Structure formats: structure tokens, C-alpha cells
């Protein structure tokens, strides 16, 4: 069933992000196409979003099938989707560094068929409409965002910062994006990412 945490414009019920830097979420979540509306996160913490920090245990090994030059195809084939089919609407997310509408910090995460509508504010760097910081083989697949996102540096409509062989695939942002440096409609900074 759909969940309404707050009515439009209300901030009465504050959401505590799932997963922290000290204790990240490392499981699976299937929203089954349902909507969570009125999500309100008001904190100065790093790793803020519906999910704060998500770190999926790596299944990568230094075996012979790893290409000499990394490709997006390899990343897509070897990343397991852990969070999927989730819609966040009418949301407002406030945080420090690594702030995202759905995930603040993602490591080795497969995120698929998710959307965010609302406002994302970060006082620091790596602020994104869907994911703040996408690191180490994180794949953002068929996701979109709408609303506004603002931060200092590395601010993007989908991901603020993507690196470590991460990939953004078939995703788009319809966000008003503002920041001081490294600002983009899809990604603020893409370094070693596809």
C-alpha cells in the first residue's frame, strides 16, 4: 500500500533515514511500485535521504573475467539490484554531505526503477536528486527525479558524485540544480563512472 508520512507542505513527521555511516543498510528493498509521500528529513547529518547509507557486500573478485579496461556492460552484468520499484513524492530532504532524494551514500548498490519528486538540500558536497554519492560499482538504472536540488559542490539531478566504476543508465533528471561548482542536470561530477 502507498504511505503518506506528511500532507503536502507539512513537516510534522520527521523521517529517520534507513542506514547510517556507522551502520549502513545492506539488504534488499522492493517498493513493489508503491509511493511514499511527504518524506521529511531535517538534519545536518551526512548521508541523508530516504536511505542514508547503503553498502552492499561486494561479490567482485580479482578473477580472470574482469576486463583489462572496465566497461559499463561489465558493471551492469555484475551489480545486483538491491533497491527497486520505489516512488518518493512531495518530499523534502535536508543534510550535510552525501545527500540524495532516495539514497545519500551508495556503495556497490543496484538501484532500479525508482523516482523522486521534491526538494533536496545539502550544506556540503555530493548532493543529488536520486543519489548523493554513488561509489564503487553502484548502478542507477531507469530512475528519474523532479523538483530541485542544491548544494555546494558536486550537485546533480540524478547523482551529485559518481565514481569507482559506477554507472547511470536510462535515467533522467528534471531538477532545478544549483551549486557553487561541478553542477549538472544528470551528474555533478562523474569520475571513473559511466
Short mmCIF file of C-alpha atoms in Angstrom, two decimals, residues 23-108:
data_model
loop_
_atom_site.label_atom_id
_atom_site.label_comp_id
_atom_site.label_asym_id
_atom_site.label_seq_id
_atom_site.Cartn_x
_atom_site.Cartn_y
_atom_site.Cartn_z
CA UNK A 23 25.52 1.00 10.43
CA UNK A 24 24.66 1.08 6.71
CA UNK A 25 21.67 -0.68 5.18
CA UNK A 26 22.96 -3.80 3.42
CA UNK A 27 19.81 -5.69 2.43
CA UNK A 28 17.20 -5.55 -0.31
CA UNK A 29 14.12 -3.36 -0.66
CA UNK A 30 11.36 -3.78 -3.23
CA UNK A 31 8.80 -0.98 -3.14
CA UNK A 32 6.57 -3.01 -5.46
CA UNK A 33 5.70 0.19 -7.35
CA UNK A 34 4.20 1.88 -4.29
CA UNK A 35 4.59 5.53 -3.31
CA UNK A 36 5.88 7.04 -0.08
CA UNK A 37 4.78 10.69 0.03
CA UNK A 38 5.61 13.52 2.38
CA UNK A 39 9.06 12.28 3.40
CA UNK A 40 10.71 14.98 5.52
CA UNK A 41 14.34 14.68 6.64
CA UNK A 42 15.63 17.66 8.62
CA UNK A 43 19.14 17.09 9.83
CA UNK A 44 22.67 18.29 9.37
CA UNK A 45 23.93 14.73 9.16
CA UNK A 46 25.98 13.33 6.32
CA UNK A 47 24.41 10.51 4.33
CA UNK A 48 20.83 11.78 4.35
CA UNK A 49 17.93 10.60 2.20
CA UNK A 50 15.09 8.08 2.43
CA UNK A 51 18.04 5.71 2.81
CA UNK A 52 21.02 7.37 4.48
CA UNK A 53 23.87 4.98 3.75
CA UNK A 54 23.63 1.76 1.71
CA UNK A 55 26.64 -0.54 1.43
CA UNK A 56 26.07 -3.85 -0.34
CA UNK A 57 28.75 -6.51 0.29
CA UNK A 58 30.91 -6.87 -2.79
CA UNK A 59 30.87 -10.02 -4.87
CA UNK A 60 33.67 -8.76 -7.11
CA UNK A 61 36.78 -10.89 -7.17
CA UNK A 62 40.09 -10.44 -8.87
CA UNK A 63 39.31 -13.28 -11.29
CA UNK A 64 40.07 -13.69 -14.94
CA UNK A 65 36.73 -12.36 -16.23
CA UNK A 66 37.47 -8.80 -15.09
CA UNK A 67 38.33 -6.83 -18.25
CA UNK A 68 41.64 -5.03 -18.51
CA UNK A 69 39.69 -1.84 -19.23
CA UNK A 70 36.46 -1.58 -17.25
CA UNK A 71 33.26 -1.26 -19.28
CA UNK A 72 29.72 -0.24 -18.42
CA UNK A 73 28.49 -3.63 -19.71
CA UNK A 74 30.64 -5.44 -17.17
CA UNK A 75 29.37 -3.25 -14.33
CA UNK A 76 25.74 -3.76 -15.38
CA UNK A 77 26.16 -7.54 -15.55
CA UNK A 78 27.88 -7.81 -12.18
CA UNK A 79 25.86 -5.48 -9.93
CA UNK A 80 22.88 -6.93 -8.10
CA UNK A 81 19.74 -4.77 -7.86
CA UNK A 82 19.09 -4.23 -4.15
CA UNK A 83 16.63 -1.30 -4.11
CA UNK A 84 13.89 -1.15 -6.74
CA UNK A 85 10.36 -0.07 -7.64
CA UNK A 86 10.13 2.82 -5.18
CA UNK A 87 8.48 6.22 -5.69
CA UNK A 88 9.15 9.09 -3.28
CA UNK A 89 6.90 12.12 -3.83
CA UNK A 90 6.30 15.51 -2.24
CA UNK A 91 9.49 15.11 -0.19
CA UNK A 92 11.98 17.45 1.43
CA UNK A 93 15.45 16.20 2.36
CA UNK A 94 17.99 18.30 4.33
CA UNK A 95 21.51 17.14 5.21
CA UNK A 96 25.22 17.86 5.12
CA UNK A 97 27.42 15.87 2.73
CA UNK A 98 26.23 12.93 0.59
CA UNK A 99 22.55 13.86 0.44
CA UNK A 100 20.12 12.30 -2.03
CA UNK A 101 16.39 12.08 -2.57
CA UNK A 102 16.43 8.30 -2.32
CA UNK A 103 19.96 7.40 -1.12
CA UNK A 104 22.56 9.66 0.47
CA UNK A 105 25.60 7.38 0.06
CA UNK A 106 25.58 4.23 -2.08
CA UNK A 107 28.33 1.65 -2.40
CA UNK A 108 28.02 -1.36 -4.73
#
